[in-house]
PDB file of C-alpha atoms in Angstrom:
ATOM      1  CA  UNK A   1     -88.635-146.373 -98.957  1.00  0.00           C
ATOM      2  CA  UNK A   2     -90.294-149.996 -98.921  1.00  0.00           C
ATOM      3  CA  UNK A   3     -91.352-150.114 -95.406  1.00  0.00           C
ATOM      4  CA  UNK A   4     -93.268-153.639 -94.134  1.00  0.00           C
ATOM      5  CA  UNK A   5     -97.199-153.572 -93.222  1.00  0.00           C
ATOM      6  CA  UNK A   6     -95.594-152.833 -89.535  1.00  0.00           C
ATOM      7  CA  UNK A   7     -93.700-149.749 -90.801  1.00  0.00           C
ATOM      8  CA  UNK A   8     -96.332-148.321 -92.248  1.00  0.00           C
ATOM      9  CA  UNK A   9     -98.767-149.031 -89.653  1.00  0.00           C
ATOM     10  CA  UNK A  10     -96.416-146.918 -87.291  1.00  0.00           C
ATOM     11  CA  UNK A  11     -96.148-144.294 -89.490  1.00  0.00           C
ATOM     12  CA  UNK A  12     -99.156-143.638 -89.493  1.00  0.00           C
ATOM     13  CA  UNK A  13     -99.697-143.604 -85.818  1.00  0.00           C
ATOM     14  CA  UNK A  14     -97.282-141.369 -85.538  1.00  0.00           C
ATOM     15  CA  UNK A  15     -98.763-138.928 -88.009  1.00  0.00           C
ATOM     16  CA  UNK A  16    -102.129-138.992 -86.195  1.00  0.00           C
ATOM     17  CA  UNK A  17    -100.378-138.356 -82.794  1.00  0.00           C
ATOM     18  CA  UNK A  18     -98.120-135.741 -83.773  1.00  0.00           C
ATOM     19  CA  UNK A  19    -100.959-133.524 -85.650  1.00  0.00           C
ATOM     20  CA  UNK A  20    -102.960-134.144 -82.211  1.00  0.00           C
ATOM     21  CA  UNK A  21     -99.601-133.613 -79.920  1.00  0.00           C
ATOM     22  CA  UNK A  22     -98.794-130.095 -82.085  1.00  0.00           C
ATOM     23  CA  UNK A  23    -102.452-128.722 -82.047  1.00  0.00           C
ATOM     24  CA  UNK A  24    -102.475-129.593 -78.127  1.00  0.00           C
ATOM     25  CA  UNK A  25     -99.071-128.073 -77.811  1.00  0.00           C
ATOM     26  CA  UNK A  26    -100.247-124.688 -80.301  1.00  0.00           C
ATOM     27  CA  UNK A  27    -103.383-123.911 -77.820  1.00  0.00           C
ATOM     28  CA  UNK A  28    -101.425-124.335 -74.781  1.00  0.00           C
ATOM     29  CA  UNK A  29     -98.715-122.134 -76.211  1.00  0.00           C
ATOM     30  CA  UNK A  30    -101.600-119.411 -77.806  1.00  0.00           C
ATOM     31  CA  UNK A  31    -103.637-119.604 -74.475  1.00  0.00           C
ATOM     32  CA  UNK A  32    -100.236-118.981 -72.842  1.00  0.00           C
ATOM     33  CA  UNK A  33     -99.207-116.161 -74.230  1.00  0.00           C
ATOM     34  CA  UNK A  34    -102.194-114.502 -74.737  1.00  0.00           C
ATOM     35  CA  UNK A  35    -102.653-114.625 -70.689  1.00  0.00           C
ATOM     36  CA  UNK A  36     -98.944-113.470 -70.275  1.00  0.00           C
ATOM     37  CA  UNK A  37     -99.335-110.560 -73.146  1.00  0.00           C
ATOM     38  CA  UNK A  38    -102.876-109.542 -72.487  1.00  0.00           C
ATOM     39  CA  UNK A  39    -103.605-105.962 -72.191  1.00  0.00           C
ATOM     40  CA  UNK A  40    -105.735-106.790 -69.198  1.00  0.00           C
ATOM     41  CA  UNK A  41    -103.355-109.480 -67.416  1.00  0.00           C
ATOM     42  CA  UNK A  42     -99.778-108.031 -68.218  1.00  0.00           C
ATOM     43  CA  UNK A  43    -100.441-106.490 -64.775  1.00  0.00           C
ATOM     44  CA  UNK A  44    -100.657-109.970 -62.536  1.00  0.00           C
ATOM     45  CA  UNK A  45     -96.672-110.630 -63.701  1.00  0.00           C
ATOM     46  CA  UNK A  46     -95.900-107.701 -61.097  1.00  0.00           C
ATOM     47  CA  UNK A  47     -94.282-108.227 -58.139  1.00  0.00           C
ATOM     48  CA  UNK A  48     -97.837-109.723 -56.479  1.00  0.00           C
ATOM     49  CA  UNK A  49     -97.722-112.715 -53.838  1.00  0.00           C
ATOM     50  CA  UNK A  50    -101.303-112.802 -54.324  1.00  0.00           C
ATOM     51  CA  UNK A  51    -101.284-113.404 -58.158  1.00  0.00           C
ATOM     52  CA  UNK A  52     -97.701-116.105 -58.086  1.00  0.00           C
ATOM     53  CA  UNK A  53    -100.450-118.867 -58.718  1.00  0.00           C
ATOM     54  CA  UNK A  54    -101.241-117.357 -61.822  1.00  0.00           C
ATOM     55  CA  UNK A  55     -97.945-116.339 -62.876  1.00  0.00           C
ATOM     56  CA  UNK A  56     -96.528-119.679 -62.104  1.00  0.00           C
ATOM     57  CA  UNK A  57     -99.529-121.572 -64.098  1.00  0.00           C
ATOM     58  CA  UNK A  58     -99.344-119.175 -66.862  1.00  0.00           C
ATOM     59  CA  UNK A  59     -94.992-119.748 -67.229  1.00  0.00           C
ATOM     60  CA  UNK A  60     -95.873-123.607 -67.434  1.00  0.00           C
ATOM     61  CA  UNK A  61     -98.567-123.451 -69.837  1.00  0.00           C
ATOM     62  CA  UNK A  62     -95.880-121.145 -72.218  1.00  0.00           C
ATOM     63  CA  UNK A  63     -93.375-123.481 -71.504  1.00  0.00           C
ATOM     64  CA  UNK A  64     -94.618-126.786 -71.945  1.00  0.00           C
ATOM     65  CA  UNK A  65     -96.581-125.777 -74.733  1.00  0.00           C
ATOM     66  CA  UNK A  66     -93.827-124.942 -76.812  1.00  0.00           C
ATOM     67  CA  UNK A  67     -91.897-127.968 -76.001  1.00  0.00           C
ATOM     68  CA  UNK A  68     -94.859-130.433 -76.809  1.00  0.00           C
ATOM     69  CA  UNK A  69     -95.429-128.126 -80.661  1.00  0.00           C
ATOM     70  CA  UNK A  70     -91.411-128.732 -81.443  1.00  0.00           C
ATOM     71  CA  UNK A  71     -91.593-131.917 -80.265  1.00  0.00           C
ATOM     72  CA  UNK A  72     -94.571-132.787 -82.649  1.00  0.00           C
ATOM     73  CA  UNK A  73     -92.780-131.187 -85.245  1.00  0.00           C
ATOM     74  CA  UNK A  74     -89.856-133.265 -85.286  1.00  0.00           C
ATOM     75  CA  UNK A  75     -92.174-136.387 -84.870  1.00  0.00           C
ATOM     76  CA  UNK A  76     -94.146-135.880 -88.193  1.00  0.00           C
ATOM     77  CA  UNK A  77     -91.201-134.285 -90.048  1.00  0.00           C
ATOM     78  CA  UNK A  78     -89.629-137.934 -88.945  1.00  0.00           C
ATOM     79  CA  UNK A  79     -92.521-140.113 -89.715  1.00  0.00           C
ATOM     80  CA  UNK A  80     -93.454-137.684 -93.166  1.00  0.00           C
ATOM     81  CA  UNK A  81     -90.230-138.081 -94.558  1.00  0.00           C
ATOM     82  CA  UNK A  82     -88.729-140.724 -93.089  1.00  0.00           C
ATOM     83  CA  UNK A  83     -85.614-139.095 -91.605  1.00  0.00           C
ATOM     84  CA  UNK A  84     -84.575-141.685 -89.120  1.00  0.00           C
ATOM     85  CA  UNK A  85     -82.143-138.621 -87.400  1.00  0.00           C
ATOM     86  CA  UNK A  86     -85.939-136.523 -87.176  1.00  0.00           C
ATOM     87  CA  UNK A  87     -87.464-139.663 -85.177  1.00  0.00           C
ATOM     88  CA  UNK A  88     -84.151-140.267 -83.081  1.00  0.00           C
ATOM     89  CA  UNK A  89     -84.590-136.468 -81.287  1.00  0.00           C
ATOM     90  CA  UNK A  90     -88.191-136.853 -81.497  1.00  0.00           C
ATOM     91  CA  UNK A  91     -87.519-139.883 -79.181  1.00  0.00           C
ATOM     92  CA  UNK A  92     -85.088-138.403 -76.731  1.00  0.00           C
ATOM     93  CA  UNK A  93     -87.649-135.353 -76.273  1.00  0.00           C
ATOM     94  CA  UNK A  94     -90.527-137.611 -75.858  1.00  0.00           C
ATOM     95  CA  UNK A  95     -88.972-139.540 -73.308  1.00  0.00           C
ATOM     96  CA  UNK A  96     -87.928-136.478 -71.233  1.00  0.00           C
ATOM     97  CA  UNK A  97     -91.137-135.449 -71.640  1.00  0.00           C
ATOM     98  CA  UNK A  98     -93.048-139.135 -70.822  1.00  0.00           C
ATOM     99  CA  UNK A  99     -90.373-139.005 -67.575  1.00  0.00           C
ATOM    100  CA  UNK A 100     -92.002-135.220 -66.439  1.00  0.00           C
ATOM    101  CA  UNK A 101     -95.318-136.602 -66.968  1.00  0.00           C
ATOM    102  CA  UNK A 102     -95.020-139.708 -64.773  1.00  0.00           C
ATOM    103  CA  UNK A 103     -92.978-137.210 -62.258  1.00  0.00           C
ATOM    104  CA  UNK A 104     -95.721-134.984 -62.169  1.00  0.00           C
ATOM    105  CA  UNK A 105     -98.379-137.649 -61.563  1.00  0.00           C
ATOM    106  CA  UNK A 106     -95.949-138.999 -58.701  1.00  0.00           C
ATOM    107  CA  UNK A 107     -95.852-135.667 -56.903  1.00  0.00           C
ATOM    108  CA  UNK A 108     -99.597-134.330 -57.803  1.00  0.00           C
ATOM    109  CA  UNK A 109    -100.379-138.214 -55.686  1.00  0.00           C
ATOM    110  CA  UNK A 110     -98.479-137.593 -52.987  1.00  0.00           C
ATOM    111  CA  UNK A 111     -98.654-134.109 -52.146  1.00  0.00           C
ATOM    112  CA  UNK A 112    -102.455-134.051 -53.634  1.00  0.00           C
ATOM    113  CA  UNK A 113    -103.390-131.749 -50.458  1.00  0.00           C
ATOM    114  CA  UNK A 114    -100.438-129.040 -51.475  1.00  0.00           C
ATOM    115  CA  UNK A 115    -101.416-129.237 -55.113  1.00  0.00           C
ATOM    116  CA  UNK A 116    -105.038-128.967 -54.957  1.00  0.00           C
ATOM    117  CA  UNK A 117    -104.966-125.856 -52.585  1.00  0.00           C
ATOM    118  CA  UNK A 118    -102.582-124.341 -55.360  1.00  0.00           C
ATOM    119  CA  UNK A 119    -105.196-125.302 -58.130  1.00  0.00           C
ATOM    120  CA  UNK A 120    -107.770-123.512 -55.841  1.00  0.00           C
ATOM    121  CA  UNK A 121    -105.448-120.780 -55.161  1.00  0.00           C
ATOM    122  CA  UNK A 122    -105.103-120.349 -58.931  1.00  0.00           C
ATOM    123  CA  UNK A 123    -108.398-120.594 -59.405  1.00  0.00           C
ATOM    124  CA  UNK A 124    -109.278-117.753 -57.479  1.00  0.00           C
ATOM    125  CA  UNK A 125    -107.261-115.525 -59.213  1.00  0.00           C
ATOM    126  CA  UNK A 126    -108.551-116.327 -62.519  1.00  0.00           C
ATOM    127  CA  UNK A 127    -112.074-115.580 -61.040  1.00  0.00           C
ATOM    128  CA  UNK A 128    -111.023-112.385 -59.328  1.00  0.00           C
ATOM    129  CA  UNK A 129    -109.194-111.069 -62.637  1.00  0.00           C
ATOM    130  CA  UNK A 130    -112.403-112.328 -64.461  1.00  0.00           C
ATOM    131  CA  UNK A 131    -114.739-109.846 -62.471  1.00  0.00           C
ATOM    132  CA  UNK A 132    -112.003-107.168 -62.341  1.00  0.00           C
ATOM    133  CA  UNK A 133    -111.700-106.867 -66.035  1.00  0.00           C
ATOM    134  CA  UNK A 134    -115.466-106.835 -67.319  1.00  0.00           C
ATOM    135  CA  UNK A 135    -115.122-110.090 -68.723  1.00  0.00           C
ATOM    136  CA  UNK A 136    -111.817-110.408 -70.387  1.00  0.00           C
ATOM    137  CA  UNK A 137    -111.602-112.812 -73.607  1.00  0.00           C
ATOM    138  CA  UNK A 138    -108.303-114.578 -72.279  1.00  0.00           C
ATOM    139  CA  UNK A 139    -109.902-114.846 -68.422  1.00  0.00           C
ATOM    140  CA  UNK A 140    -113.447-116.029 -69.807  1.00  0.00           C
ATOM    141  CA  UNK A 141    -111.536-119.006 -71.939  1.00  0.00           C
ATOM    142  CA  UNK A 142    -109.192-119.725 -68.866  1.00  0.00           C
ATOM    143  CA  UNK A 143    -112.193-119.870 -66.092  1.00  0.00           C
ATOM    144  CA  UNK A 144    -114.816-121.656 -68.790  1.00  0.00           C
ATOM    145  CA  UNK A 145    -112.152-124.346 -69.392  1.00  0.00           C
ATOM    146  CA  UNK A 146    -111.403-124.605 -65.780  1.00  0.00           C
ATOM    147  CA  UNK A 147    -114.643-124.938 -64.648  1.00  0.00           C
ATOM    148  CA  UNK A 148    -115.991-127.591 -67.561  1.00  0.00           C
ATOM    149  CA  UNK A 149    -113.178-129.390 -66.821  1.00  0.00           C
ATOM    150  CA  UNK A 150    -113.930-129.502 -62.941  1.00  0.00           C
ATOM    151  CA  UNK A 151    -117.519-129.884 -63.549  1.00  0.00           C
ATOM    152  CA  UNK A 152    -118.324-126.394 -61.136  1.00  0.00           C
ATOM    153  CA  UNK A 153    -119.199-123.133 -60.700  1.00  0.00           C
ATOM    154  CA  UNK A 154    -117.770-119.583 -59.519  1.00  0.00           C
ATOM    155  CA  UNK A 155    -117.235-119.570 -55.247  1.00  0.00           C
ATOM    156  CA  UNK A 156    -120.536-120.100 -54.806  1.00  0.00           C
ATOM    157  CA  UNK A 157    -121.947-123.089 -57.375  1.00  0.00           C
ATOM    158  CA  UNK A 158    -124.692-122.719 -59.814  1.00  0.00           C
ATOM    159  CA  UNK A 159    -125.901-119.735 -57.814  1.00  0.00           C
ATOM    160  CA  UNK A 160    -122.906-117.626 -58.839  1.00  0.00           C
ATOM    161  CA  UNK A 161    -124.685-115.607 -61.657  1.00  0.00           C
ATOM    162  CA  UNK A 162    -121.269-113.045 -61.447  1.00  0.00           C
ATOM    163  CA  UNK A 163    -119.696-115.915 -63.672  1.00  0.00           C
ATOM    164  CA  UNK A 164    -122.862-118.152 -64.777  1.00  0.00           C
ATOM    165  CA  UNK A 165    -121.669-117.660 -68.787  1.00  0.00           C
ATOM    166  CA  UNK A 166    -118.471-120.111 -68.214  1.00  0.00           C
ATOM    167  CA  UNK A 167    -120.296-122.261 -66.059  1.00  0.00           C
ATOM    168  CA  UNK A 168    -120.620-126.112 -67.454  1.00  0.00           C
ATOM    169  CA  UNK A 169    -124.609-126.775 -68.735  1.00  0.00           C
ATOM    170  CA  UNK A 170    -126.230-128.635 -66.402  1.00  0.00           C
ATOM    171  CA  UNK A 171    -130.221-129.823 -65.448  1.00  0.00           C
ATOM    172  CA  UNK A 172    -132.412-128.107 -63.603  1.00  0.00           C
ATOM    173  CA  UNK A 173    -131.102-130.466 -60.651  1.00  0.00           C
ATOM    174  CA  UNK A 174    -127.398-130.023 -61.060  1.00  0.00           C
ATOM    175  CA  UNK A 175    -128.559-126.240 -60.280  1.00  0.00           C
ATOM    176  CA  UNK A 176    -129.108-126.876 -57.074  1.00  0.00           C
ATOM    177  CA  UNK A 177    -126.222-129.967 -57.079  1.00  0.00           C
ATOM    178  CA  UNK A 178    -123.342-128.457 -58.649  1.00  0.00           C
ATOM    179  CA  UNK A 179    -120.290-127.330 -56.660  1.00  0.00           C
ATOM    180  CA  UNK A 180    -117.987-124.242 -56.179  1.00  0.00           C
ATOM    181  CA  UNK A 181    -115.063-124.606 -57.782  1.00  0.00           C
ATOM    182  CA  UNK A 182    -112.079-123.956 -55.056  1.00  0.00           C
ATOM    183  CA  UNK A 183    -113.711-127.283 -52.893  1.00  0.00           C
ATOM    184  CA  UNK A 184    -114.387-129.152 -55.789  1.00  0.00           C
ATOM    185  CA  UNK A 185    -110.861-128.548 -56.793  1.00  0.00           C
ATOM    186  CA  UNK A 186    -108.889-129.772 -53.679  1.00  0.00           C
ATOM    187  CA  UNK A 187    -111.804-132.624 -53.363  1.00  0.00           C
ATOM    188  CA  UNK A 188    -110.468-134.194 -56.845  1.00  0.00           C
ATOM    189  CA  UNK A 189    -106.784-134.056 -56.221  1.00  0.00           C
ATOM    190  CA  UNK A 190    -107.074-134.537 -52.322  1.00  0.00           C
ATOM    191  CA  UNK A 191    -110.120-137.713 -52.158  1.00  0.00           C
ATOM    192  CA  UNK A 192    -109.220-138.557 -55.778  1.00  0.00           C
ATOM    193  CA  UNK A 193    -105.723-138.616 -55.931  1.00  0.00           C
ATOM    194  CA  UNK A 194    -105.755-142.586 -57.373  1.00  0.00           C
ATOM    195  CA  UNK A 195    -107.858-140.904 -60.513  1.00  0.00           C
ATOM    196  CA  UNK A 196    -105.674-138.004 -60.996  1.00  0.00           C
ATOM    197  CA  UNK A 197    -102.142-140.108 -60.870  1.00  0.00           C
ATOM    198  CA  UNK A 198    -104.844-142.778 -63.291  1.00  0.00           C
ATOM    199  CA  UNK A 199    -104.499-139.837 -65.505  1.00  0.00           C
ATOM    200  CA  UNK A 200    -101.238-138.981 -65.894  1.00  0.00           C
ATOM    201  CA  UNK A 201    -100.159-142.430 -65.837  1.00  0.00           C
ATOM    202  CA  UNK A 202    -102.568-142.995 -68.868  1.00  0.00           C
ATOM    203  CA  UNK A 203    -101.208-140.185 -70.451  1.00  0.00           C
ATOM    204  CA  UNK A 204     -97.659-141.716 -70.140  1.00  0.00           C
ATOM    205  CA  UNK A 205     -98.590-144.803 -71.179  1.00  0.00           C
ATOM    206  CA  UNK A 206    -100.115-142.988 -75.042  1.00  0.00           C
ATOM    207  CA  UNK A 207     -96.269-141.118 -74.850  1.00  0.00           C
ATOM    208  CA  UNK A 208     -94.830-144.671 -74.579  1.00  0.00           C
ATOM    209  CA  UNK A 209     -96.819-146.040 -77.696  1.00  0.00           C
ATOM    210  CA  UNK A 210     -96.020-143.305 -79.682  1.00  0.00           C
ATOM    211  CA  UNK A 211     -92.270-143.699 -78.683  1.00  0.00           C
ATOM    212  CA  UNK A 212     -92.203-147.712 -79.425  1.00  0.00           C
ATOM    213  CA  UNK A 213     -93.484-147.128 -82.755  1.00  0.00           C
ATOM    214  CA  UNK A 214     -90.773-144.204 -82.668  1.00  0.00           C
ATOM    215  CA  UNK A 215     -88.676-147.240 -82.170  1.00  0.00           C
ATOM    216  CA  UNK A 216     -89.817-149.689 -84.860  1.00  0.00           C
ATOM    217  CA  UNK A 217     -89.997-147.091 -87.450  1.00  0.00           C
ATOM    218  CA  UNK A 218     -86.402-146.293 -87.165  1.00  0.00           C
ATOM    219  CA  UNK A 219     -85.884-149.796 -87.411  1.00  0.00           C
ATOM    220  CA  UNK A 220     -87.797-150.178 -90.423  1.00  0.00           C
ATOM    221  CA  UNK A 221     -85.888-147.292 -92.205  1.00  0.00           C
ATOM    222  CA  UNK A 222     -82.449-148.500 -91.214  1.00  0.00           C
ATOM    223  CA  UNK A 223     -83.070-152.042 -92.871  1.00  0.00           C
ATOM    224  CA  UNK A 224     -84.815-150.711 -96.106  1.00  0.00           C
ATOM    225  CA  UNK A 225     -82.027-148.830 -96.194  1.00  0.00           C
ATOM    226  CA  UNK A 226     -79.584-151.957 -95.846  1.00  0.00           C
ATOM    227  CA  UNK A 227     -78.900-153.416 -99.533  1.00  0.00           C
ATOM    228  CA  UNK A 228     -80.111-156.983 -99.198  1.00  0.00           C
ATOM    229  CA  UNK A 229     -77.445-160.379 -99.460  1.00  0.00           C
ATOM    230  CA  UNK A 230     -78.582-161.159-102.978  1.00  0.00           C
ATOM    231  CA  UNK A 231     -78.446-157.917-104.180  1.00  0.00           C
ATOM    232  CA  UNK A 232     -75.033-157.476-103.211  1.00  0.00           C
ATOM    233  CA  UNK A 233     -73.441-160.737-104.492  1.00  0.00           C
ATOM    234  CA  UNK A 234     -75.227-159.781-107.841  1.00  0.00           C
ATOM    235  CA  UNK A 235     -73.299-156.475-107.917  1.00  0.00           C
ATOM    236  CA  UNK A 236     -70.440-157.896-106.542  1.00  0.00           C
ATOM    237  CA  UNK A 237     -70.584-160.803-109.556  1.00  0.00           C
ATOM    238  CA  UNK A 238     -71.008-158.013-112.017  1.00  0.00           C
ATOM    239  CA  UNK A 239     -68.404-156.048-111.216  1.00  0.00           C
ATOM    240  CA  UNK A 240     -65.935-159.108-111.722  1.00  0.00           C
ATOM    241  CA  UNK A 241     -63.398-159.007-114.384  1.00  0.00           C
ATOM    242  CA  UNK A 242     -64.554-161.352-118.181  1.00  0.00           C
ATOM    243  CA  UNK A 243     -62.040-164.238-118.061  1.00  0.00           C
ATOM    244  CA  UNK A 244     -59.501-163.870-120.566  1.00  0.00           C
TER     245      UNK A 244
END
């Protein structure tokens, strides 16, 4: 279809954000069920108060990984082929989606306290289940990208040699400088809570571009599709009956 510099110029946008979007949404669902399947882990999904953290963060991870891979597969099957009915679900699940995210933001801001001493809580697990298992692959990913991502250190900061393999790289300073990780947790969602709502917020704000070009792509398709004026009075003119 003859789509405008515009049309195109989404389409491709929404290529590059759905190959991102589904390889985001594949690791989350892998890392997921690897942690829920695990030989070593199937045993946290017990009855346990003191592993619901875990279970809870693992569910999520399954769940909202899936959803983000289908959604990113009906956004490039949309944008690929141009299937205007593709892009119109891809919308609606991208704006359910963009709603949780700003939702999530909302509550994580306001109730930073609760939802930092969960992240700790969940934390902990991971670390316990870490030194309980030898060094499981599925708990060394987990706790290495929990702890770059926090920028700390086991219970104890750089010191912690129990877990010093997933710990972030850092100076010969930040040895003595960097954090453990269940403080340095509730410090970024409880004295940071601006930042952390910053982030979803940004986050819903990328969801928002890739729906308005959701938008104007459908747009595009619908009017290539539409036969223009000209073009119909010449068929129209043809179709008329030779004088006699």
């Amino acid at each position: 279809m003859a789509l405008d510099l515009c049309g195109q110029l989404c389409k491709v946008i929404l290529i590059i954000f759905n190959i991102v979007f589904a390889l985001i949404g594949a690791a989350m669902l892998g890392l997921g069920l690897w942690l829920r399947f695990g030989a070593d882990t199937q045993g946290l999904f017990d009855d346990n108060f003191n592993t619901q953290q875990f279970v809870i963060g693992v569910i999520v991870l399954i769940v909202l990984g899936a959803v983000i891979l289908v959604v990113a597969l009906f956004g490039d099957c949309g944008a690929c082929s141009e299937n205007s009915g593709a892009l119109t679900v891809f919308a609606i699940f991208l704006s359910i989606v963009c709603g949780l995210v700003i939702g999530a933001g909302v509550i994580a801001f306001i109730r930073s306290d609760e939802v930092g001493e969960q992240m700790a809580m969940f934390y902990a697990t991971v670390y316990a289940k870490y030194l309980n298992t030898g060094g499981d692959p599925s708990m060394t990913v987990t706790l290495t990208l929990m702890q770059n991502w926090f920028q700390c250190c086991g219970l104890v900061g750089a010191l912690d040699i129990l877990v010093k393999k997933t710990c972030p790289e850092h100076s010969f300073t930040g040895f003595f400088t960097m954090p453990a990780c269940p403080p340095a947790i509730v410090y970024l969602f409880k004295d940071k809570a601006p930042l952390v709502l910053g982030l979803f917020l940004g986050t819903a704000a990328l969801l928002l571009l890739a729906l308005g070009c959701s938008s104007q792509l459908r747009k595009e398709i619908k009017r290539s599709q539409t036969p223009s004026p000209s073009y119909t009075i010449l068929s129209t003119s043809t179709n008329l009956p030779s004088p006699p």
